[in-house]
Coordinates of C-alpha atoms and ligand atoms in Angstrom, one line a residue:
X25 CA 104.7 130.4 72.3
X26 CA 100.9 130.2 72.0
X27 CA 99.2 129.6 75.4
X28 CA 95.9 127.9 74.6
X29 CA 94.0 125.1 76.4
X30 CA 91.4 123.1 74.6
X31 CA 88.8 121.4 76.8
X32 CA 86.3 118.6 76.0
X33 CA 83.8 116.5 77.9
X34 CA 83.2 113.0 76.5
X35 CA 81.2 109.8 77.3
X36 CA 78.1 109.7 79.5
X37 CA 77.5 113.0 81.3
X38 CA 77.4 113.4 85.1
X39 CA 76.9 116.2 87.6
X40 CA 80.0 118.3 88.2
X41 CA 81.3 118.6 84.6
X42 CA 80.5 122.3 84.5
X43 CA 82.4 122.8 87.7
X44 CA 85.5 121.4 86.0
X45 CA 85.1 123.5 82.8
X46 CA 84.7 126.6 84.9
X47 CA 87.7 125.8 87.1
X48 CA 90.1 125.0 84.2
X49 CA 89.0 128.3 82.5
X50 CA 89.2 130.6 85.6
X51 CA 92.6 129.2 86.7
X52 CA 94.1 129.4 83.2
X53 CA 92.8 132.9 82.5
X54 CA 94.6 134.2 85.6
X55 CA 97.9 133.2 83.9
X56 CA 97.0 134.8 80.6
X57 CA 96.1 131.5 78.8
X58 CA 93.3 131.3 76.3
X59 CA 90.7 128.5 76.7
X60 CA 88.5 127.0 74.0
X61 CA 85.9 124.2 74.4
X62 CA 85.2 121.5 71.8
X63 CA 81.6 120.5 71.5
X64 CA 80.3 117.0 71.9
X65 CA 83.4 115.2 73.0
X66 CA 85.8 113.8 70.3
X67 CA 83.2 114.6 67.6
X68 CA 83.9 118.4 68.1
X69 CA 87.6 118.0 67.7
X70 CA 87.1 115.8 64.6
X71 CA 84.8 118.5 63.1
X72 CA 86.8 121.5 64.4
X73 CA 83.7 122.6 66.3
X74 CA 84.7 124.8 69.3
X75 CA 83.7 127.8 71.3
X76 CA 85.7 130.4 73.3
X77 CA 85.6 129.8 77.0
X78 CA 86.0 133.2 78.8
X79 CA 84.9 134.5 82.1
X80 CA 81.5 135.4 80.8
X81 CA 80.9 132.0 79.2
X82 CA 81.7 130.0 82.4
X83 CA 79.7 132.3 84.7
X84 CA 76.8 130.8 86.6
X85 CA 77.4 127.2 85.5
X86 CA 78.9 125.8 88.7
X87 CA 75.5 124.5 90.1
X88 CA 74.3 123.2 86.7
X89 CA 74.2 119.5 85.8
X90 CA 75.1 118.3 82.4
X91 CA 77.9 120.0 80.4
X92 CA 77.7 123.3 78.5
X93 CA 80.0 121.8 75.9
X94 CA 77.8 118.8 75.1
X95 CA 79.1 115.2 75.0
X96 CA 79.1 112.1 72.9
X97 CA 80.4 108.6 72.9
X98 CA 82.4 109.2 69.7
X99 CA 85.3 106.7 69.4
X100 CA 87.8 108.1 66.9
X101 CA 89.2 105.7 64.3
X102 CA 93.0 105.8 63.7
X103 CA 92.4 108.1 60.7
X104 CA 90.3 110.4 62.9
X105 CA 93.2 110.5 65.4
X106 CA 95.2 112.1 62.6
X107 CA 92.3 114.6 62.0
X108 CA 92.3 115.4 65.8
X109 CA 96.0 116.2 65.8
X110 CA 95.6 118.4 62.7
X111 CA 92.6 120.3 64.1
X112 CA 94.2 120.9 67.5
X113 CA 97.2 122.4 65.6
X114 CA 94.8 124.5 63.4
X115 CA 93.0 125.8 66.5
X116 CA 96.4 126.7 68.1
X117 CA 95.7 124.4 71.1
X118 CA 98.9 123.7 73.1
X119 CA 97.4 121.2 75.6
X120 CA 94.1 119.4 75.5
X121 CA 92.3 118.9 78.8
X122 CA 90.1 115.8 78.4
X123 CA 87.3 115.3 80.9
X124 CA 85.9 111.8 80.6
X125 CA 85.5 108.3 81.9
X126 CA 87.6 105.2 80.9
X127 CA 86.6 105.3 77.2
X128 CA 87.3 109.0 76.7
X129 CA 90.5 108.8 78.7
X130 CA 91.6 105.8 76.7
X131 CA 91.5 107.9 73.6
X132 CA 93.4 110.6 75.4
X133 CA 96.1 108.1 76.3
X134 CA 96.3 107.1 72.6
X135 CA 97.0 110.8 71.8
X136 CA 99.5 111.0 74.6
X137 CA 101.4 107.9 73.2
X138 CA 101.6 109.8 69.9
X139 CA 103.2 112.7 71.6
X140 CA 100.3 115.1 72.0
X141 CA 100.1 117.1 75.2
X142 CA 97.0 116.0 77.1
X143 CA 95.8 116.1 80.7
X144 CA 93.0 113.8 81.8
X145 CA 90.2 114.6 84.4
X146 CA 88.4 111.4 85.7
X147 CA 84.7 111.7 85.4
X148 CA 81.9 109.1 85.8
X149 CA 79.1 108.2 88.1
X150 CA 80.5 104.6 88.1
X151 CA 83.6 105.6 90.1
X152 CA 85.5 102.8 88.3
X153 CA 88.6 104.6 87.1
X154 CA 92.0 103.2 88.3
X155 CA 94.5 105.7 89.8
X156 CA 92.1 107.9 91.6
X157 CA 90.2 107.3 94.9
X158 CA 87.1 109.0 93.5
X159 CA 85.7 110.3 90.3
X160 CA 83.4 113.4 90.4
X161 CA 79.8 112.7 89.6
X162 CA 79.8 109.6 91.8
X163 CA 78.8 111.4 95.0
X164 CA 75.8 113.0 93.3
X165 CA 74.6 109.7 91.9
X166 CA 75.0 108.0 95.3
X167 CA 72.9 110.8 96.9
X168 CA 70.1 110.4 94.3
X169 CA 70.1 106.6 94.7
X170 CA 70.1 106.9 98.5
X171 CA 67.2 109.2 98.4
X172 CA 65.3 106.8 96.2
X173 CA 65.9 103.9 98.6
X174 CA 64.8 106.1 101.5
X175 CA 61.5 106.7 99.7
X176 CA 61.1 103.1 98.7
X177 CA 61.2 102.1 102.4
X178 CA 57.9 103.7 103.2
X179 CA 56.0 102.5 100.2
X180 CA 57.4 98.9 100.6
X181 CA 56.5 98.8 104.2
X182 CA 52.9 100.2 103.6
X183 CA 52.3 97.4 101.1
X184 CA 54.4 94.6 102.6
X185 CA 56.4 94.2 99.4
X186 CA 59.8 93.5 98.2
X187 CA 61.2 96.4 96.2
X188 CA 64.1 95.8 93.9
X189 CA 65.9 98.9 92.8
X190 CA 68.3 98.9 89.8
X191 CA 71.3 101.1 90.1
X192 CA 73.8 102.1 87.3
X193 CA 77.5 101.4 87.4
X194 CA 78.3 99.0 84.5
X195 CA 80.7 96.3 85.7
X196 CA 81.4 98.1 89.0
X197 CA 79.1 98.1 92.0
X198 CA 80.2 101.3 93.7
X199 CA 77.0 103.3 93.4
X200 CA 74.8 100.3 94.5
X201 CA 77.2 99.6 97.4
X202 CA 77.3 103.1 98.7
X203 CA 73.6 103.8 98.2
X204 CA 72.7 100.3 99.6
X205 CA 74.7 100.9 102.7
X206 CA 73.6 104.5 103.2
X207 CA 69.9 103.7 102.4
X208 CA 69.9 100.5 104.6
X209 CA 69.0 98.1 101.8
X210 CA 68.4 94.5 103.1
X211 CA 70.3 92.9 100.2
X212 CA 73.0 94.6 98.0
X213 CA 73.9 92.8 94.8
X214 CA 77.0 93.8 92.9
X215 CA 78.6 92.5 89.7
X216 CA 81.8 91.8 91.6
X217 CA 80.2 89.3 94.0
X218 CA 77.9 86.6 92.7
X219 CA 75.0 85.4 94.7
X220 CA 72.4 82.8 93.7
X221 CA 68.6 83.4 93.6
X222 CA 68.3 80.8 96.4
X223 CA 70.7 82.8 98.6
X224 CA 68.9 86.1 97.9
X225 CA 65.5 84.6 98.7
X226 CA 66.8 82.9 101.9
X227 CA 67.9 86.4 103.2
X228 CA 64.5 87.8 102.4
X229 CA 62.5 84.9 103.8
X230 CA 64.5 84.9 107.1
X231 CA 63.8 88.7 107.4
X232 CA 60.1 88.1 106.9
X233 CA 60.2 85.2 109.3
X234 CA 61.4 87.7 112.0
X235 CA 58.3 89.6 111.5
X236 CA 59.4 92.3 109.0
X237 CA 56.9 92.6 106.2
X238 CA 59.0 94.3 103.5
X239 CA 62.5 94.2 102.0
X240 CA 64.6 96.5 99.8
X241 CA 67.0 94.9 97.3
X242 CA 69.6 97.2 95.8
X243 CA 70.9 95.6 92.6
X244 CA 73.7 97.0 90.4
X245 CA 72.8 96.9 86.7
X246 CA 75.8 94.7 86.0
X247 CA 74.8 92.0 88.5
X248 CA 74.5 88.6 86.8
X249 CA 71.4 86.5 87.6
X250 CA 72.6 82.9 87.8
X251 CA 75.6 83.9 85.7
X252 CA 73.6 85.7 83.0
X253 CA 74.1 89.4 82.2
X254 CA 70.8 91.1 81.6
X255 CA 70.9 93.4 78.6
X256 CA 68.5 96.1 77.1
X257 CA 69.6 95.2 73.6
X258 CA 72.2 93.1 71.9
X259 CA 73.8 96.1 70.3
X260 CA 77.1 97.4 71.6
X261 CA 77.9 101.1 72.0
X262 CA 80.8 102.8 70.1
X263 CA 83.3 101.6 72.6
X264 CA 82.0 98.0 72.5
X265 CA 80.1 98.1 75.7
X266 CA 76.9 96.1 76.3
X267 CA 73.8 98.2 77.1
X268 CA 72.9 96.8 80.5
X269 CA 69.4 97.1 82.0
X270 CA 66.5 95.0 83.1
X271 CA 68.0 93.1 86.0
X272 CA 65.6 94.6 88.6
X273 CA 62.5 93.4 86.6
X274 CA 64.0 89.9 86.1
X275 CA 65.0 89.6 89.7
X276 CA 61.7 90.9 91.0
X277 CA 59.7 88.3 89.1
X278 CA 62.1 85.6 90.2
X279 CA 61.9 86.7 93.9
X280 CA 58.1 86.9 93.8
X281 CA 57.8 83.4 92.3
X282 CA 60.2 81.9 94.8
X283 CA 59.0 83.6 98.0
X284 CA 55.4 84.3 97.3
X285 CA 55.9 87.9 98.5
X286 CA 54.5 90.6 96.3
X287 CA 57.4 92.4 94.6
X288 CA 58.0 95.5 92.5
X289 CA 60.9 96.8 90.5
X290 CA 62.3 100.3 90.1
X291 CA 64.9 101.4 87.6
X292 CA 66.7 104.7 88.6
X293 CA 68.4 105.0 85.2
X294 CA 69.6 108.4 84.0
X295 CA 68.1 110.3 86.9
X296 CA 71.4 109.3 88.6
X297 CA 73.3 111.3 86.0
X298 CA 71.2 114.4 85.9
X299 CA 70.6 117.6 87.9
X300 CA 72.4 119.7 90.4
X301 CA 75.8 118.3 91.6
X302 CA 76.3 117.8 95.4
X303 CA 78.6 120.2 97.2
X304 CA 81.2 117.4 97.3
X305 CA 81.1 117.0 93.5
X306 CA 81.3 120.8 93.0
X307 CA 84.3 121.0 95.2
X308 CA 86.0 117.9 93.7
X309 CA 85.3 119.1 90.2
X310 CA 86.7 122.5 91.1
X311 CA 89.9 121.0 92.6
X312 CA 90.3 118.7 89.6
X313 CA 89.9 121.7 87.1
X314 CA 92.3 124.0 89.0
X315 CA 94.9 121.2 89.2
X316 CA 94.5 120.3 85.5
X317 CA 95.1 124.0 84.6
X318 CA 98.1 124.2 86.9
X319 CA 99.7 121.1 85.3
X320 CA 99.3 122.7 81.9
X321 CA 100.7 126.0 83.1
X322 CA 103.7 124.4 84.6
X323 CA 104.4 122.5 81.4
X324 CA 103.4 119.0 82.6
X325 CA 101.4 116.8 80.3
X326 CA 100.6 113.1 80.0
X327 CA 99.0 113.1 83.4
X328 CA 95.6 112.5 84.9
X329 CA 94.5 114.5 87.9
X330 CA 93.5 112.2 90.8
X331 CA 92.3 112.2 94.4
X332 CA 94.7 110.4 96.6
X333 CA 93.5 110.4 100.2
X334 CA 92.6 114.1 100.6
X335 CA 95.1 115.4 98.1
X336 CA 94.6 116.2 94.4
X337 CA 97.6 115.1 92.5
X338 CA 98.7 114.4 88.9
X339 CA 99.4 110.8 88.1
X340 CA 101.2 109.6 84.9
X341 CA 98.8 108.3 82.3
X342 CA 101.2 105.4 81.7
X343 CA 100.7 104.3 85.3
X344 CA 96.9 103.9 84.8
X345 CA 96.8 102.5 81.3
X346 CA 96.8 98.8 80.6
X347 CA 98.0 97.3 77.4
X348 CA 96.0 94.5 75.8
X349 CA 96.2 92.5 72.6
X350 CA 93.0 92.9 70.6
X351 CA 91.5 89.4 70.1
X352 CA 90.2 90.3 66.6
X353 CA 93.1 92.2 65.1
X354 CA 96.0 90.9 67.2
X355 CA 97.1 94.6 67.6
X356 CA 98.1 96.3 70.8
X357 CA 95.1 98.1 72.5
X358 CA 95.3 100.6 75.3
X359 CA 92.7 100.7 78.0
X360 CA 92.3 102.7 81.2
X361 CA 92.5 100.5 84.2
X362 CA 89.3 99.8 86.1
X363 CA 88.7 99.9 89.8
X364 CA 86.2 97.5 91.4
X365 CA 84.7 97.1 94.8
X366 CA 87.1 95.3 97.2
X367 CA 85.8 92.3 99.1
X368 CA 86.3 94.0 102.5
X369 CA 83.9 96.8 101.6
X370 CA 81.3 94.3 100.4
X371 CA 81.7 92.3 103.6
X372 CA 80.8 95.5 105.5
X373 CA 77.5 95.8 103.5
X374 CA 76.8 92.1 104.2
X375 CA 76.8 92.8 108.0
X376 CA 73.4 94.5 107.4
X377 CA 71.8 92.0 105.1
X378 CA 68.4 90.7 106.2
Ligands
F6P14 O1 79.1 105.0 82.5 C1 78.1 105.7 82.9 C2 76.8 105.1 82.7 O2 75.7 105.9 83.2 C3 76.6 103.6 83.2 O3 76.4 103.6 84.5 C4 75.5 103.1 82.3 O4 75.5 101.8 82.1 C5 75.7 103.8 81.0 O5 76.5 105.0 81.3 C6 74.5 104.2 80.3 O6 74.9 104.8 79.0 P1 73.9 105.6 78.1 O7 73.9 107.0 78.6 O8 74.6 105.5 76.8 O9 72.6 104.9 78.1

């Protein structure tokens, strides 16, 4: 039997992807497996575009951000799923290791349902994938956002301003929550927990009434201002997601108008996805990669590697996939489950508001 693993990285990049690619490769090579990497996510499998991953190719990449394979948000059509199956066969791939967030893993689960051997590795700065306690990439993003908040403290205090910092995360507030708590933000606003402009301004005003001359507001990009999602554009991406962005600017103007305190906004944007991974993400990525290779080697497929407590385990894809009926087509749609911030954790952040 051929022993060949195919690897791909799909969706938005994050720090730690190269640690996973290296770990899958190194662990598989020990057992005499071959490894190839498809370029640019699902696009590479559709086009049959791949490179050999050997010891040399994965050397000196552990500390690098981004992905040596490239990535894309390609969402294969049903017809392209057929092409993917054919091209994997042509390339002699026995199992595909898919490193991605909920969109990329949703495609992997479609392939799994069609009987293709796949293993998923949960990646995203958003930390919103069900079935795992943490995705890799999240820790690095939190550290970048925390450092930014630390820096904003001194400039906000020097000028006596409100600084509103916009943090990524889509419909999950994990990065804003962690960075807000770690950075000592005075208000943390998450998509999961609505708060009115009046409530936000009351917190800021009471803080200033106590003699503090500045405030830091950490706002997740998915936070809705008076129920309205703030979008960069009306266009949706390939997976039907809205392009969020602009909440900090909107909130900043509204706060300045309502409180009379000079305010500024900062958007951290893609800086949260770039650059050197933290040691934590390198180790988590390495553990995920080794586990993924070991599942393949032991003949297990249809699983996603996951962090449960301090253990890295394999969980069944079927346990983390939700089935929905597509409103437009009436057909069954698979979707990776999402994980949002629980109320108890948000309540902890609220202790330090104001
Ligand atoms: O899902 C990761 C993420 O960085 C989100 O936090 C953000 O909303 C989105 O991707 C941005 O996507 P793009 O790279 O396509 O602008």
